[in-house]
Coordinates of C-alpha atoms in Angstrom, one line a residue:
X1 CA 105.7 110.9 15.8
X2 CA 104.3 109.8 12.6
X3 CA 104.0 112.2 10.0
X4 CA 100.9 110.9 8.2
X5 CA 99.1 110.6 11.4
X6 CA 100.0 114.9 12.2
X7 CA 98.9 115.2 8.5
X8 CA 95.9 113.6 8.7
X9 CA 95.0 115.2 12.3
X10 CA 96.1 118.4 10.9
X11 CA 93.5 118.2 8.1
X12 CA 90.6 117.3 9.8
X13 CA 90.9 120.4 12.3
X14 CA 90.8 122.4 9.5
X15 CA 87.8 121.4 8.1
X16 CA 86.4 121.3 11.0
X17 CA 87.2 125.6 11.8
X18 CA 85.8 125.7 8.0
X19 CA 82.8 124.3 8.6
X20 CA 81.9 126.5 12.2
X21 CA 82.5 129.6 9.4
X22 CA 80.2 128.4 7.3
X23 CA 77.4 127.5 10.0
X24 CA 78.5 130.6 11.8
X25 CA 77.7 132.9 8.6
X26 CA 73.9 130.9 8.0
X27 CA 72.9 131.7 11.5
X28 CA 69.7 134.1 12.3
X29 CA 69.6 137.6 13.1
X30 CA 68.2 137.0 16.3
X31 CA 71.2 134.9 17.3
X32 CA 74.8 136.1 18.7
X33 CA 76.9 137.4 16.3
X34 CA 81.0 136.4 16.2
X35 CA 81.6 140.1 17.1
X36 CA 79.6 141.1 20.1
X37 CA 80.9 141.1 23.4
X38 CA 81.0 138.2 26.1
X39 CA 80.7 139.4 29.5
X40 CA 82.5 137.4 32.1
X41 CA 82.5 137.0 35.9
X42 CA 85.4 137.8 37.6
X43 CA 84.4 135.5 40.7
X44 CA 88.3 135.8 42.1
X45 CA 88.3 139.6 42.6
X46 CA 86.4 141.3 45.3
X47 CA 85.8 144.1 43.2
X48 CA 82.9 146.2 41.0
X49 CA 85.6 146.4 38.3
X50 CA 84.1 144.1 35.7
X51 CA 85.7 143.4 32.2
X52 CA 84.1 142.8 28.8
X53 CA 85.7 141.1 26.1
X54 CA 85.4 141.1 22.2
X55 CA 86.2 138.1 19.6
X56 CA 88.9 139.0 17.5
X57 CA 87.5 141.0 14.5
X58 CA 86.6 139.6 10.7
X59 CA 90.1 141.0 9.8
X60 CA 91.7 138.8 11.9
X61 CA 89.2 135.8 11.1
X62 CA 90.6 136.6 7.0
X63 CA 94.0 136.3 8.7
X64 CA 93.4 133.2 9.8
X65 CA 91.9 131.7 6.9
X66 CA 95.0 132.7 5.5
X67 CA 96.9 130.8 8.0
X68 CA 95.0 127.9 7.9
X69 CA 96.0 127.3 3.9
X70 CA 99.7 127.9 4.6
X71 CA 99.1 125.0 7.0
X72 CA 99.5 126.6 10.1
X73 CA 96.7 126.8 13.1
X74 CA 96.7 130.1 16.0
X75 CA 94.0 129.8 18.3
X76 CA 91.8 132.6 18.6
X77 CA 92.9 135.6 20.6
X78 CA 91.0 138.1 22.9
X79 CA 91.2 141.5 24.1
X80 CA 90.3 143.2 26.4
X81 CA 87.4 146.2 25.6
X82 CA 88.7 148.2 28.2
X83 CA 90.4 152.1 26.8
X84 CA 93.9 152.6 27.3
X85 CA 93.3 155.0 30.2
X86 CA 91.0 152.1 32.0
X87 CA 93.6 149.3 31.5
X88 CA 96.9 151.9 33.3
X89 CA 94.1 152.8 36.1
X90 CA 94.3 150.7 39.3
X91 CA 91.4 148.4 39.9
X92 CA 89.3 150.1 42.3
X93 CA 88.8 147.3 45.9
X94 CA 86.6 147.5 47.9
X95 CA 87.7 148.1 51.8
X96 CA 87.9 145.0 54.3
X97 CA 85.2 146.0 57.0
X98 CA 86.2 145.6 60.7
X99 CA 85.7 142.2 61.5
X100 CA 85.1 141.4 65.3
X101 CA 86.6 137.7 64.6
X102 CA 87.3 135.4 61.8
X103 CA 83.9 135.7 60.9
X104 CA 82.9 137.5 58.0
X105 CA 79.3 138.3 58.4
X106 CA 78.9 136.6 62.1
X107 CA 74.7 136.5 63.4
X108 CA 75.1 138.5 66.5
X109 CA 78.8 140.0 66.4
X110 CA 78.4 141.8 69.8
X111 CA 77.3 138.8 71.7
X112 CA 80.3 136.7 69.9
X113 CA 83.0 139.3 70.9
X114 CA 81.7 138.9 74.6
X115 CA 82.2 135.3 74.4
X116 CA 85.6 135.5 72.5
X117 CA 86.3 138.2 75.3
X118 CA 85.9 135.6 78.0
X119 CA 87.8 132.9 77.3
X120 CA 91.6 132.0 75.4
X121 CA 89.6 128.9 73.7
X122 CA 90.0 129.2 69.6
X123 CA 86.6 130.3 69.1
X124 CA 85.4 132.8 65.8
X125 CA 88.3 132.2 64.5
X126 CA 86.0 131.6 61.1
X127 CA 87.6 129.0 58.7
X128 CA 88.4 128.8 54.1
X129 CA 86.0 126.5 53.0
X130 CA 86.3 123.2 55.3
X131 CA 89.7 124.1 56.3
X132 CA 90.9 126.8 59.2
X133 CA 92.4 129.8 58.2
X134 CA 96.1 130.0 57.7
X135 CA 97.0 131.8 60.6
X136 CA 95.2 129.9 62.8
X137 CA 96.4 126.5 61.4
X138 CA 100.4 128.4 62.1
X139 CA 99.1 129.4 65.4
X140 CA 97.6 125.9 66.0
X141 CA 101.2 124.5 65.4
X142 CA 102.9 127.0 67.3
X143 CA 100.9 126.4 70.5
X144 CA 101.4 122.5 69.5
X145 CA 105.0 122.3 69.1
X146 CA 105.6 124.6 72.3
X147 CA 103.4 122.3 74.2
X148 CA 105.8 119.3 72.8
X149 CA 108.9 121.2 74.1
X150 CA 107.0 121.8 77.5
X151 CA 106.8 117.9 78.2
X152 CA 110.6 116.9 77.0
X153 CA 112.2 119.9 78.0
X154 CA 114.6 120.1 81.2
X155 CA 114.5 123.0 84.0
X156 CA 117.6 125.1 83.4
X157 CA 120.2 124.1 86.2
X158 CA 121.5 128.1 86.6
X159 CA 117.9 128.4 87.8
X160 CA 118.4 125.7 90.2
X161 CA 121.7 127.4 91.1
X162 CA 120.0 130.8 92.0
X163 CA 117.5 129.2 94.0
X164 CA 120.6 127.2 95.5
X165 CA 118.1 123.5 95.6
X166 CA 119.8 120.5 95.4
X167 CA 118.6 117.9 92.5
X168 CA 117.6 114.3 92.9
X169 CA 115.4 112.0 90.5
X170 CA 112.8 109.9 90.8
X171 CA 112.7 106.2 89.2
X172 CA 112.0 106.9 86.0
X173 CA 114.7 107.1 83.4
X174 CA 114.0 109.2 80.8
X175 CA 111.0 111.3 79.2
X176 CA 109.5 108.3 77.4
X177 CA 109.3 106.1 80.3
X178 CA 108.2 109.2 82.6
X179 CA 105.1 109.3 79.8
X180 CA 104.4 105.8 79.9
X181 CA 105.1 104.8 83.6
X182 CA 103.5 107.7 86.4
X183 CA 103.6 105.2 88.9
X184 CA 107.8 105.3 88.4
X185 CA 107.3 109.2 88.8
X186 CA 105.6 108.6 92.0
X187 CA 108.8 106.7 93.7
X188 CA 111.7 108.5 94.8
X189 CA 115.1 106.8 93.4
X190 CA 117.5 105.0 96.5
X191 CA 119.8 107.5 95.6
X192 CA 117.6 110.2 95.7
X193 CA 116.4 108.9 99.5
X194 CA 119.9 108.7 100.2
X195 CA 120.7 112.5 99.3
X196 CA 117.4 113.8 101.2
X197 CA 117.8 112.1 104.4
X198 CA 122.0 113.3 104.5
X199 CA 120.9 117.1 103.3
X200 CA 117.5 118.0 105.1
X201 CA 116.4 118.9 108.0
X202 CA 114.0 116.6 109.9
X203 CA 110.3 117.4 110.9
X204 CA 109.8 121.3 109.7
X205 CA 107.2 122.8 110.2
X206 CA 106.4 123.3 106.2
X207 CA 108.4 121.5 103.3
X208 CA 109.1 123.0 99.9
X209 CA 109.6 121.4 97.4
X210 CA 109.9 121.8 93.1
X211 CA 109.7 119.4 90.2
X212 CA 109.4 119.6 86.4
X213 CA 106.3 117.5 86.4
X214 CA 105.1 117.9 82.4
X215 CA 106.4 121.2 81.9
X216 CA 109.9 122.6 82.5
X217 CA 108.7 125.9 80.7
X218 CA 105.9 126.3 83.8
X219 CA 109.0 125.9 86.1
X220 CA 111.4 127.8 84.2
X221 CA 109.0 131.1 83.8
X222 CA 107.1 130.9 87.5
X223 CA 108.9 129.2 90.0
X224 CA 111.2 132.2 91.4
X225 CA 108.3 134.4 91.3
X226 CA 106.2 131.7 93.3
X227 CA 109.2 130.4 95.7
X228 CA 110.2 133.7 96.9
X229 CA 107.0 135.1 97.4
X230 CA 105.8 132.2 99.4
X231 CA 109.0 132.1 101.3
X232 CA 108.4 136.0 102.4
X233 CA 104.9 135.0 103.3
X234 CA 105.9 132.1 105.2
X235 CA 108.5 134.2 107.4
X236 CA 105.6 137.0 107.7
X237 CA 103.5 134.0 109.6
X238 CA 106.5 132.7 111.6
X239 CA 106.6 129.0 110.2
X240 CA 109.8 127.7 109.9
X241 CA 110.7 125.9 106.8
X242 CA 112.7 123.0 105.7
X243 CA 115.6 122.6 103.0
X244 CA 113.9 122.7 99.6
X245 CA 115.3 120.7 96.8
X246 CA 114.0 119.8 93.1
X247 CA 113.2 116.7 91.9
X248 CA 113.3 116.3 88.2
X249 CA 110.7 114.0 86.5
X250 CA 108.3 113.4 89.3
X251 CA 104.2 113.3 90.1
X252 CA 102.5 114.6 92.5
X253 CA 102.6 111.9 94.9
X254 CA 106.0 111.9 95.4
X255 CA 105.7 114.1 98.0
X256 CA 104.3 110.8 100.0
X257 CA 107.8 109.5 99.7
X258 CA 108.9 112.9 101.1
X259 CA 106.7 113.2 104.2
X260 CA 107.9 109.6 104.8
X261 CA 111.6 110.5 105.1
X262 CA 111.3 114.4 106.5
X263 CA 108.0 113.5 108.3
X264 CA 106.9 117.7 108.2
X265 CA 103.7 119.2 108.8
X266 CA 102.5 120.3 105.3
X267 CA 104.2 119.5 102.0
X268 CA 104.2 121.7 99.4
X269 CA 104.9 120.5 95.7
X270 CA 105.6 123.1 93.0
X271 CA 105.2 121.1 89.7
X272 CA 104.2 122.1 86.0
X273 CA 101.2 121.6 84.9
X274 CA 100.0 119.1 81.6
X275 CA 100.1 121.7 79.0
X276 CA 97.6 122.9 76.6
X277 CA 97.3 124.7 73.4
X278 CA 96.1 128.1 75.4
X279 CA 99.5 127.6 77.8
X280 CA 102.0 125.6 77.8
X281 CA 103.7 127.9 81.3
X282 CA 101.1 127.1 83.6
X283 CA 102.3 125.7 87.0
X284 CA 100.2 123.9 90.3
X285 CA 100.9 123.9 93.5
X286 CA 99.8 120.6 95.5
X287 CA 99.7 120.9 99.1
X288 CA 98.8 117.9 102.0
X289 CA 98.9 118.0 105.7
X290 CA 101.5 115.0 106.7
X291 CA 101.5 113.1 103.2
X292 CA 102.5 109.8 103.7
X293 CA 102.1 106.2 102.1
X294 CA 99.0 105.3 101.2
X295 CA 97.8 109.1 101.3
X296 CA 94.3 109.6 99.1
X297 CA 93.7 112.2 96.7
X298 CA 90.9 113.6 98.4
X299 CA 93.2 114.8 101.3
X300 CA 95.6 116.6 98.7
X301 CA 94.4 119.9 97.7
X302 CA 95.6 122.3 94.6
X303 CA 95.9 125.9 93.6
X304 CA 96.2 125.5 89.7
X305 CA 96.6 127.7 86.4
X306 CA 99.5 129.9 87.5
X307 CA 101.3 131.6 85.3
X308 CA 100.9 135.1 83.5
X309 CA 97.5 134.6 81.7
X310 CA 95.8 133.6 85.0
X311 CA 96.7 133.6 88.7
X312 CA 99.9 135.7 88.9
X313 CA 103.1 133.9 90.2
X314 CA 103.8 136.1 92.9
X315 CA 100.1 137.0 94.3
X316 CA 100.0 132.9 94.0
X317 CA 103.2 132.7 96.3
X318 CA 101.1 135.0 99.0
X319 CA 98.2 133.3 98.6
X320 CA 100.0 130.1 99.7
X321 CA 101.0 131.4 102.6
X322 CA 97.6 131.7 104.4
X323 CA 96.5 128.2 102.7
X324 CA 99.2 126.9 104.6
X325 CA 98.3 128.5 108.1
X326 CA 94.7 127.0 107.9
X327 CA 95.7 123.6 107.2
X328 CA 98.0 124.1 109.9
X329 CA 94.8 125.6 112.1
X330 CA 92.6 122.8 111.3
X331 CA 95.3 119.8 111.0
X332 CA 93.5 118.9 108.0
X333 CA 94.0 119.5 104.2
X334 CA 91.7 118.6 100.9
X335 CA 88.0 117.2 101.5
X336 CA 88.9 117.0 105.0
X337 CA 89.9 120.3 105.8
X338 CA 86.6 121.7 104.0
X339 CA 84.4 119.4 106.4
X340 CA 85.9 121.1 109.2
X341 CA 85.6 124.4 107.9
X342 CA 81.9 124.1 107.6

């Protein structure tokens, strides 16, 4: 840098502390002196402890004088008016009050913890100015991420092994295309026709069957549960079932395909749900009375939401069973078996 220009900078600072000592000095009684204190707001602690500070005194404002003719500049120090004993005390908080929900200060807390006790939706979580709360932005991204791993994930095959089912695909060919195209989910590959027809038995009375759907975790962490209990339940009612099998990456139609090749009485599809930020486990079970091609939706019906936070896997295996013996009762299933009902 150039030394004339630090020079000249140098000297006009001086003047200008010089001349705030001398205007300082010529002010009126009334007016704040240099010495008293300056009380500031400690806006960042959540405390009563508040501090007072002092300027430095007229000794130190000779010092600086002094300093300022040798050339040299300090700014102006502070300290801190608390005693010894005050400054090696620990600050005194105040304690965090129970909080019901995210909500400091909510309107009516009693009515919001009802709510918050009725449903797994992210509500009263409370928010940092315009922005969530950090642990409900982490938990946000957890429930995100595992919701991600739901859809692209793949059913273990020692699962597959335990339950001893056969696997066969549909036409899709990967995840991506799965996303993109349902109406490939919906189609059974040639190979896959191929394999059903040589392994199954024709025309059961009741055909299980299992597919990853959008969620290999709902299949994974329910399907045993649901399979076996419905499979007890199903013996207890004396209706004979076919050979089940799992087909990876299909839709719920698929099981038109199904009733086309087996031609049973009722088709049951266990399939994983489209996950969500509550649960990304939750599995449905579709059933219809003799799907075939060109089957509505109205005629399919659907017990949904099973998995550990709603209807348990093995009460929902049970609960199949006797859903299963009145479409069988009625011949009917969906919109078609509630008309005859009534």
């Amino acid at each position: 840098m150039n030394p004339e220009l630090i020079e000249k900078v140098t000297k006009m600072i001086v003047e200008k502390l010089q001349t705030q000592t001398i205007s300082e000095s010529q002010k009126p009684s009334g007016m704040i002196s240099p010495s008293a204190k300056v009380k500031f707001w400690d806006h960042t602690e959540n405390s009563e402890a508040k501090r007072n500070f002092v300027r430095a005194s007229d000794d130190s404002r000779e010092k600086v004088e002094e300093q300022q003719e040798q050339g040299r500049i300090e700014f102006k120090k502070y300290a801190d008016s608390r005693s010894p004993e005050q400054l090696d005390s620990p600050v005194r908080r105040e304690e965090p009050t129970s909080q019901v929900s995210g909500i400091p200060h909510p309107f009516n807390p009693e009515e919001l913890k009802e709510l918050m006790s009725k449903t797994p939706a992210r509500i009263g979580v409370g928010r940092a100015g315009l922005r969530p709360k950090t642990d409900t932005w982490l938990k946000f991204r957890f429930d995100h991420a595992a919701a991600v791993d739901a859809v692209y994930g793949e059913v273990n095959e020692e699962l597959l092994k335990r339950l001893d089912l056969f696997k066969v695909s549909t036409k899709v060919s990967d995840k991506e295309v799965y996303i993109r195209r349902p109406d490939l989910g919906r189609k059974l590959s040639d190979e896959a026709k191929q394999s059903i027809s040589q392994r199954c038995r024709k025309a059961p009375t009741v055909q299980i069957i299992i597919s990853d759907g959008l969620s290999s975790s709902a299949v994974e962490e329910n399907v045993e549960d649901v399979y076996l209990s419905l499979q007890q339940s199903l013996g207890s009612l004396g209706l004979d079932t076919g050979t089940p099998f799992y087909i990876e990456k299909g839709r719920v139609a698929v099981m038109d395909d199904v009733g086309e090749l087996l031609q049973p009485k009722v088709v049951i599809l266990l399939i994983g749900e489209r996950p969500g930020l509550v649960s990304a486990e939750s599995m449905s079970a579709y059933l219809c009375f003799k799907p075939r091609i060109g089957t509505i939706e109205a005629d399919r019906m659907v017990i949904s939401n099973i998995h550990k936070g709603g209807i348990p896997p093995v009460e929902a295996g049970a609960y199949l069973g006797t859903v299963i013996q009145k479409i069988l009762k009625y011949e009917a299933s969906g919109v078609s078996l509630v008309q005859k009902e009534n």
